[in-house]
Short mmCIF file of C-alpha atoms in Angstrom, two decimals:
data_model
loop_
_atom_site.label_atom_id
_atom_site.label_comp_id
_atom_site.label_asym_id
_atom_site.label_seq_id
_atom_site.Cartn_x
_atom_site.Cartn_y
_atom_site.Cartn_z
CA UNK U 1 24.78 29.54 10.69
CA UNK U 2 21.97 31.54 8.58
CA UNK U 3 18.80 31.73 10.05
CA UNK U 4 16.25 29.37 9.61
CA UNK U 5 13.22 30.33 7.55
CA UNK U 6 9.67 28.59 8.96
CA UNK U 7 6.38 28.27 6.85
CA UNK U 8 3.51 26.97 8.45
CA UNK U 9 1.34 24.99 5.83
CA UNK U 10 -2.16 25.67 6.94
CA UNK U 11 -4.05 28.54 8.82
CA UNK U 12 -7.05 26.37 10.54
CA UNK U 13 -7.58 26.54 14.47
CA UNK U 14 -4.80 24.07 14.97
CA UNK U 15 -1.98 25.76 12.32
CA UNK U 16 -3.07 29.56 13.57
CA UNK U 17 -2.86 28.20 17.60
CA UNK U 18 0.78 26.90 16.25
CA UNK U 19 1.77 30.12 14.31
CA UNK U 20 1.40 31.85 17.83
CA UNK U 21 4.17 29.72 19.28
CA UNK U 22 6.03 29.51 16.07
CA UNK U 23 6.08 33.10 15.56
CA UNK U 24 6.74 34.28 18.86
CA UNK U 25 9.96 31.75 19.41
CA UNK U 26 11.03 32.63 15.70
CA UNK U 27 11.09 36.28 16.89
CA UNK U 28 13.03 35.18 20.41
CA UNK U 29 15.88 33.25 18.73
CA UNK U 30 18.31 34.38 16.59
CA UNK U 31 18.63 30.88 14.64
CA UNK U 32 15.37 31.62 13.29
CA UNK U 33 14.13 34.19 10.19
CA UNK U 34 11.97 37.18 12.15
CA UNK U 35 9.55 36.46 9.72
CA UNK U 36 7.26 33.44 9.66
CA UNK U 37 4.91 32.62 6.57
CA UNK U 38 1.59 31.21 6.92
CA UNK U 39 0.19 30.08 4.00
CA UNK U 40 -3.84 30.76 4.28
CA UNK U 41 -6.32 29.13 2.31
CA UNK U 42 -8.24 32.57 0.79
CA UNK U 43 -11.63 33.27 2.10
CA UNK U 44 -13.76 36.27 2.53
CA UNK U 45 -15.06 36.85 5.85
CA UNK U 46 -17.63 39.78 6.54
CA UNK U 47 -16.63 41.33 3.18
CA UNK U 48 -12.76 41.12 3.26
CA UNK U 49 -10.20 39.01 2.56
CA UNK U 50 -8.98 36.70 5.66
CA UNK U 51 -5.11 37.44 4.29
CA UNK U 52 -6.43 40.91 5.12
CA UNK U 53 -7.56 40.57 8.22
CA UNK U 54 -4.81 38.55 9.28
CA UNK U 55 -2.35 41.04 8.83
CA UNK U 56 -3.78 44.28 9.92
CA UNK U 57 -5.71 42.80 12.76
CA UNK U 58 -3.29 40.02 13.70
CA UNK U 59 -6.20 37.98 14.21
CA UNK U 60 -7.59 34.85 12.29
CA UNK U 61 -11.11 35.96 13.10
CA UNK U 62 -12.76 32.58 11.12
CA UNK U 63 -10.71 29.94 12.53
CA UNK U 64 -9.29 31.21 16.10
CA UNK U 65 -11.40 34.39 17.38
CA UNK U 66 -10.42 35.99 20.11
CA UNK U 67 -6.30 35.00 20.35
CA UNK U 68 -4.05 37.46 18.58
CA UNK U 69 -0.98 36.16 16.33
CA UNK U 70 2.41 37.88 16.49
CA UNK U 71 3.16 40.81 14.05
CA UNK U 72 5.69 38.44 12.11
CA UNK U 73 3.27 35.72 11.26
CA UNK U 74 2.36 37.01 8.15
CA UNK U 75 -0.55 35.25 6.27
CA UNK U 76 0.28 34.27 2.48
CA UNK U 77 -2.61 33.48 -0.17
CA UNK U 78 -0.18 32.10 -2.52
CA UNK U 79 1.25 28.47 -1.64
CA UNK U 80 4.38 28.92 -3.91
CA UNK U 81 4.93 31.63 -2.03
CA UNK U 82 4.81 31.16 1.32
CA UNK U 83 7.17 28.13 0.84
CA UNK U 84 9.59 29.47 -0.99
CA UNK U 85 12.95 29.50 0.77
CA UNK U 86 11.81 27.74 3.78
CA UNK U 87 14.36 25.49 5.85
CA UNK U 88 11.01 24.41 8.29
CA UNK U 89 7.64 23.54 6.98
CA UNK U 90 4.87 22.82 9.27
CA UNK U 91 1.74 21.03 7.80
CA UNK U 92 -1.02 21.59 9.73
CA UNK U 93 -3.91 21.11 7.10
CA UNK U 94 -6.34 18.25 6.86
CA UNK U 95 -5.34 15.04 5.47
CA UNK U 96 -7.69 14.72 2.82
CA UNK U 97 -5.40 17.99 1.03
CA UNK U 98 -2.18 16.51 1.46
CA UNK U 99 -1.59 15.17 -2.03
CA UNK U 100 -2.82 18.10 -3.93
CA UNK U 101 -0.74 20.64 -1.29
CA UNK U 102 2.17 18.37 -2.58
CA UNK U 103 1.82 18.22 -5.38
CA UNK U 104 1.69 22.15 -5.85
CA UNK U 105 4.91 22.56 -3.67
CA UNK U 106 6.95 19.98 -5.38
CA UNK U 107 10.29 21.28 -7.15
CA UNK U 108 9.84 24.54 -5.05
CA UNK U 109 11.54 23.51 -2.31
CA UNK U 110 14.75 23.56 -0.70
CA UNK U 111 16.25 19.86 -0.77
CA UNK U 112 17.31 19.63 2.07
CA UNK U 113 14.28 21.64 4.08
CA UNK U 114 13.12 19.58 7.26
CA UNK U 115 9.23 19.13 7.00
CA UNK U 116 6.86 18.49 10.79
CA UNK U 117 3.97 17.15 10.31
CA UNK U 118 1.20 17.78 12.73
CA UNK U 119 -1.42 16.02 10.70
CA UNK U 120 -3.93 13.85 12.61
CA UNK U 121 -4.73 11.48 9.92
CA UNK U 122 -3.49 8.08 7.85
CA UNK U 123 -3.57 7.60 3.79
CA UNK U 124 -4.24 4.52 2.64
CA UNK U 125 -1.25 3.25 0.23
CA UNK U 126 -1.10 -0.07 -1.86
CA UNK U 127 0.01 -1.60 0.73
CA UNK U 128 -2.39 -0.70 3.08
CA UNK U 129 -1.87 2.05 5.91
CA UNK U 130 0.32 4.63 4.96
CA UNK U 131 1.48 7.70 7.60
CA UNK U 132 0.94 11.40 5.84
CA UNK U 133 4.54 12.18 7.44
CA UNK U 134 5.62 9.02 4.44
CA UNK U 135 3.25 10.35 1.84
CA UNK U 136 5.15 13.70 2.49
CA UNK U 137 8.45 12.46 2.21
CA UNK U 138 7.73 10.14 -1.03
CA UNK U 139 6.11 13.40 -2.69
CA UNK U 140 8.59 16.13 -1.85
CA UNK U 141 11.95 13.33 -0.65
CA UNK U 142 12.68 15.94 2.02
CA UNK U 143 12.94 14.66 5.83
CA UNK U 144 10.21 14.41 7.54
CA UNK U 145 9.05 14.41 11.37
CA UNK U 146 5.63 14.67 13.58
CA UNK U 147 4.68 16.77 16.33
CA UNK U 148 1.31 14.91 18.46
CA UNK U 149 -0.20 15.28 21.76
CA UNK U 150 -2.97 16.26 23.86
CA UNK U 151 -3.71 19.45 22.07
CA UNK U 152 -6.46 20.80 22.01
CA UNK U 153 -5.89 24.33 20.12
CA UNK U 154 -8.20 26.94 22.09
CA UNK U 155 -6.38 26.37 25.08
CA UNK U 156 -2.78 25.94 23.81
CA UNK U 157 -3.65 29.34 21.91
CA UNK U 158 -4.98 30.37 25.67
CA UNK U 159 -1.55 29.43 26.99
CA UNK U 160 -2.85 26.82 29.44
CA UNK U 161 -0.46 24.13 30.17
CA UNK U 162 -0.04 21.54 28.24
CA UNK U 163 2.56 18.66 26.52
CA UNK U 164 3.22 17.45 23.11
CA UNK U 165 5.47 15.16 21.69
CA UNK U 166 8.08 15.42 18.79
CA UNK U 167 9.04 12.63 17.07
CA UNK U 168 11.98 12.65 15.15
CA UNK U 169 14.48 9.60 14.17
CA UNK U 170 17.34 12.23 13.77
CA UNK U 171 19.60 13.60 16.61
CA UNK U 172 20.64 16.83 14.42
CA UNK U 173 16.73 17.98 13.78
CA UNK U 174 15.04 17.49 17.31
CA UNK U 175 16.86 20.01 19.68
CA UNK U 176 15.91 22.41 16.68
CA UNK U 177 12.00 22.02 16.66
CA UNK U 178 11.90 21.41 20.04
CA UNK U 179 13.39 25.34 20.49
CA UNK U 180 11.30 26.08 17.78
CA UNK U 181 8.23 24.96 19.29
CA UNK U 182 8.47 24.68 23.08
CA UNK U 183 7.33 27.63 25.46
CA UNK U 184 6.69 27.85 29.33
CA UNK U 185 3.15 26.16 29.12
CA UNK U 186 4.04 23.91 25.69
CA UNK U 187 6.46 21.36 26.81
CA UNK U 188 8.05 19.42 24.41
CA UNK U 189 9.51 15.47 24.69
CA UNK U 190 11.59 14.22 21.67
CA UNK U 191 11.24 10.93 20.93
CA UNK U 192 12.52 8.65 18.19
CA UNK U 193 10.03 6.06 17.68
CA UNK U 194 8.15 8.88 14.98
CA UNK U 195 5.66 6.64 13.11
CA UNK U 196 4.12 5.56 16.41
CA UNK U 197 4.02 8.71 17.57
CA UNK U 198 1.66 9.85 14.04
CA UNK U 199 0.05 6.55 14.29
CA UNK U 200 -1.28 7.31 18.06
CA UNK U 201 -2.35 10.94 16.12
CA UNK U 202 -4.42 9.36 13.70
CA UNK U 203 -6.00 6.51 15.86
CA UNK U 204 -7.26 8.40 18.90
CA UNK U 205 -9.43 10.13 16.69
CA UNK U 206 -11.97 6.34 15.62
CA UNK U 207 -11.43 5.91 19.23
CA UNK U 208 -13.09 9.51 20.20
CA UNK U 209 -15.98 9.09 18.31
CA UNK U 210 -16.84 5.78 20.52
CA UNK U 211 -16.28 8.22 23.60
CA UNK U 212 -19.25 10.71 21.48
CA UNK U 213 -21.44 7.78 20.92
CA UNK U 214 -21.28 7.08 24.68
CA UNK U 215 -22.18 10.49 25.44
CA UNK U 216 -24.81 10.52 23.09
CA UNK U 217 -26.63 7.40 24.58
CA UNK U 218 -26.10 8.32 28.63
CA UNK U 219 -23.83 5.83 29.48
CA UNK U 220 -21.62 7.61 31.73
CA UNK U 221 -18.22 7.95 32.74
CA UNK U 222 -17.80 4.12 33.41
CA UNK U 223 -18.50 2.52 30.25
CA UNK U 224 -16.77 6.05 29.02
CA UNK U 225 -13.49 4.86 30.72
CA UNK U 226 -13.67 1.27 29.24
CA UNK U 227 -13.97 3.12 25.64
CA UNK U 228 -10.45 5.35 26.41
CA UNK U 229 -8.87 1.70 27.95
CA UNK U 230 -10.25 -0.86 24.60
CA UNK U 231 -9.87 1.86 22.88
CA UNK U 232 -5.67 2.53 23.55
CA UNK U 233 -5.18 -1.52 23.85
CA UNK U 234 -6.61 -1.70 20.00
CA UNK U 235 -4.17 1.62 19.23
CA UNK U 236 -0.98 -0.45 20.77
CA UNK U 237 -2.00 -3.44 18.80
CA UNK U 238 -2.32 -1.67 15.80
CA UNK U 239 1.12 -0.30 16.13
CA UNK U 240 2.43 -3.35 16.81
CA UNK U 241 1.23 -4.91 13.06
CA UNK U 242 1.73 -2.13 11.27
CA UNK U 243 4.83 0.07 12.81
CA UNK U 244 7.67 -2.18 11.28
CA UNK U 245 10.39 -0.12 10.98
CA UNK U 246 11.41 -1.22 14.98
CA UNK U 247 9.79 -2.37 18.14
CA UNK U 248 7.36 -0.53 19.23
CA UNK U 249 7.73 0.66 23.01
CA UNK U 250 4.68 0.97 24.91
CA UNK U 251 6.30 3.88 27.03
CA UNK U 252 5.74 6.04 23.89
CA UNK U 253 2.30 5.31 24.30
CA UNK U 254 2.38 7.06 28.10
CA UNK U 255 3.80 10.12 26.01
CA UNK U 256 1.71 13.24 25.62
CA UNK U 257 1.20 11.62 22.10
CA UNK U 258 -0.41 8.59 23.05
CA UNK U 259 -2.86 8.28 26.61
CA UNK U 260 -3.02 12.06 27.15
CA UNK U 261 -3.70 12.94 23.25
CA UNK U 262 -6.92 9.95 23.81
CA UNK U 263 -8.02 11.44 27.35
CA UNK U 264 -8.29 15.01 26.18
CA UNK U 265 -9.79 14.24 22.42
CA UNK U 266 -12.81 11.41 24.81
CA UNK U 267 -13.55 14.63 26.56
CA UNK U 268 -13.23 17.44 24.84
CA UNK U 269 -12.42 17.38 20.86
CA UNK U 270 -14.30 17.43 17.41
CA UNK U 271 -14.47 13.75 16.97
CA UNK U 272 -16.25 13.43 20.42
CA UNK U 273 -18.85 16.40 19.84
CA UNK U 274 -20.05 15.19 16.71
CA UNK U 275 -20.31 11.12 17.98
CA UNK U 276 -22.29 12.48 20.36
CA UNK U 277 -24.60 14.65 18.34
CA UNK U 278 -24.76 11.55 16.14
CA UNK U 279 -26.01 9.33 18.58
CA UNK U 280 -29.16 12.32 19.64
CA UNK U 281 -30.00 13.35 16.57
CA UNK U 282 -29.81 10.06 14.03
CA UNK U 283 -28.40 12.91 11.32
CA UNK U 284 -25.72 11.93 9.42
CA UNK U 285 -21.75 12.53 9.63
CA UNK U 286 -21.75 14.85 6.85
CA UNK U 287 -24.58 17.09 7.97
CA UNK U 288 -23.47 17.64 11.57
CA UNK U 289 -19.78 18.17 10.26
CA UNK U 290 -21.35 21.32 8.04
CA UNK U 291 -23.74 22.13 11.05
CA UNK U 292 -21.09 22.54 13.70
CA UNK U 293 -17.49 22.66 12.58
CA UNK U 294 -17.53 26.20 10.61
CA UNK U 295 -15.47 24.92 7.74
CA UNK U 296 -13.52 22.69 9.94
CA UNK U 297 -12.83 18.73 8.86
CA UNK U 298 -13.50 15.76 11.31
CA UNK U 299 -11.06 13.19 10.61
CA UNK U 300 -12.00 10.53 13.15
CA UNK U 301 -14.88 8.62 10.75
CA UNK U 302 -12.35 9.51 7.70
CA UNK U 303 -9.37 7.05 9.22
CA UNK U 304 -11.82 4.44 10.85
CA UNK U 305 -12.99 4.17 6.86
CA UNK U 306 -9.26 3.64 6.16
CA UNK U 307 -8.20 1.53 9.04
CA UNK U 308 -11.20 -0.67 8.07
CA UNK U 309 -10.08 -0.88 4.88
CA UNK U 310 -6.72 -1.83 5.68
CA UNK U 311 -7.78 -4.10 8.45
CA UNK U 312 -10.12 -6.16 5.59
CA UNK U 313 -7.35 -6.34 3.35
CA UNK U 314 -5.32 -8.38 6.24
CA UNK U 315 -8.02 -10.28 7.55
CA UNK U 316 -8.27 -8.66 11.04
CA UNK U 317 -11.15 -6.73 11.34
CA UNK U 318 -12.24 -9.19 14.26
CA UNK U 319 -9.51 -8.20 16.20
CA UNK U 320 -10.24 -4.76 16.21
CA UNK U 321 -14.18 -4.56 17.61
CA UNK U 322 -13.80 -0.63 18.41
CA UNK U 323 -12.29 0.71 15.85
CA UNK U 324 -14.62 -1.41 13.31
CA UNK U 325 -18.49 -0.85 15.36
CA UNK U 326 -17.34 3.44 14.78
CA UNK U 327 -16.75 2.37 10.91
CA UNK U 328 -20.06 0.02 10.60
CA UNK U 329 -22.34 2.79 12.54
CA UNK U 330 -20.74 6.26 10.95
CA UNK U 331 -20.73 4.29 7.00
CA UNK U 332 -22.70 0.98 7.44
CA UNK U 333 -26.48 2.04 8.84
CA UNK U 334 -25.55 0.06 12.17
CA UNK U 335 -27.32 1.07 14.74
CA UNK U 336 -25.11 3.32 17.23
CA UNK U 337 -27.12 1.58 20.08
CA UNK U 338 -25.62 -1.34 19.28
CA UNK U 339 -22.06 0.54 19.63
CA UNK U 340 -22.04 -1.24 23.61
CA UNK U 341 -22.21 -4.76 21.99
CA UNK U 342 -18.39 -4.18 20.34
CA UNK U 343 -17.10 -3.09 24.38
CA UNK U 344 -19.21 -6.14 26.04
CA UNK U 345 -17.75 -8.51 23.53
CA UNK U 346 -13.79 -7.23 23.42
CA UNK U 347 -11.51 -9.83 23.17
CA UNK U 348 -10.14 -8.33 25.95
CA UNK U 349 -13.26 -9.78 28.09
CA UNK U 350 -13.00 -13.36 26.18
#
């Protein structure tokens, strides 16, 4: 069997913490190319070139300081390039650039290349909700599957222990990524049920910026808790509407995917920092996202603006008190004081 080529898609904290893995299992394992291509998005940091930097200092000194990145990850400025010949591609960009990335890649390809996507986001398709592993798969027809969990990528680049959770429908695919991608301190669970997996991605995020807001106004660990529980009870009812390719199981949602993903992003986590700054400092999303992320994206008020949408267009908005207070008080003016009012008056409570 010829050796699989990998491309990551995406150089950001979470794609360079994953090219450390990546490239030092591709390097282990003989059914993978030596050399793994990570496409970088060209900058210039202190006067040079990041593709520069990359690969003389092994380092991705913008994005993740301080962790080095195996000799074979080698940082590509050209899209086209990076991908081309690639049996594994690993898109770990944010999902506002998944359409355009596509729609460059498309036709350059192998058919029958296996795409992961570790995206933590949803699109919104005619139809409502659509998953970016599905807006992959319509753009580029290859097969597509989702790696999610409780991730945060400073420590998995540290090598602390943690879990994550594959999800892939086909039996071939998953004991590949899973050697692809699982180390001493990265264990990886394969399951099938992959658009629950992705939707648990996506969803934690609305429900981490109701964690922030809590943080923000001093409310303590308490009313925190009762955020992370509303919080996962709206995220299992969502799945329930909207996953309906099968039943959904709620022992994916005890996956690293599901509860541990929403522990770690409540307490640590983007989405949290900036609800919480929010709620302090009355500046907008925006400003605090250019303030404090150094070029990163938040994507938590991004998919509660989508899930609204989608929740609107099937008359259920009512149903979903959490996930609609974050989209009122991040787009609407609400007051973020008022945030308690959606936890005090759950459904679950009625």
């Amino acid at each position: 069997m010829a050796a699989k080529k990998v491309c990551i898609i995406g150089s950001g904290n979470w794609g360079s913490a994953i090219a450390k893995i990546v490239g030092a299992n591709a390097a282990k394992h003989a059914m993978f190319d030596d050399t793994v291509n990570m496409w970088v998005f060209e900058e210039v940091v202190n006067g040079r070139k990041l593709t520069e930097i990359i690969n003389t200092e092994h380092e991705n000194v913008k994005y993740l300081p301080g962790h080095k990145l195996p000799p074979n990850v080698v940082a590509v400025p050209d899209l086209l390039e990076a991908v081309k010949g690639a049996d594994i591609l690993i898109f770990v960009i944010p999902h506002q650039f998944i359409n355009k990335t596509c729609e460059t890649i498309k036709g350059h390809i192998k058919k029958d290349a296996v795409g992961m996507s570790l995206i933590k986001g949803v699109d919104e398709g005619p139809d409502g909700l659509k998953l970016i592993s599905d807006v992959i798969k319509e753009k580029l027809g290859i097969t597509m599957t989702v790696l999610m969990g409780a991730n945060l990528a400073n420590e998995v680049a540290a090598e602390k222990f943690c879990e994550t959770t594959i999800g892939c429908k086909s039996k071939e695919h998953g004991p590949l990524l899973k050697e692809l991608m699982q180390t001493t301190n990265f264990r990886v669970t394969v399951v099938a049920e992959a658009d629950v997996v992705e939707i648990c991605g996506a969803l934690k995020n609305i429900v981490a910026v109701g964690a922030g807001f809590c943080d923000g106004l001093g409310f303590g660990d308490n009313t925190k808790a009762a955020v992370i529980r509303l919080g996962l009870m709206e995220m299992i009812a969502f799945a329930r509407i909207f996953c309906t390719a099968g039943p959904v199981s709620p022992a994916t949602f005890l996956e690293s995917c599901g509860v541990a993903d929403l522990i770690t992003t409540c307490y640590g986590g983007r989405n949290r920092k900036i609800g919480e700054a929010f709620a302090r400092t009355g500046k907008t999303i925006e400003e605090l996202e250019k303030e404090m992320l150094n070029g990163q994206k938040l994507q938590g008020p991004a998919t509660a603006a989508e899930v609204n949408h989608i929740l609107k267009h099937k008359n259920l908005v009512d149903k979903f008190p959490l996930f609609s207070a974050v989209y009122q008080i991040c787009f609407q003016g609400h007051p973020v004081n008022e945030f308690i009012n959606c936890l005090q008056n759950h459904p679950e409570h009625m």
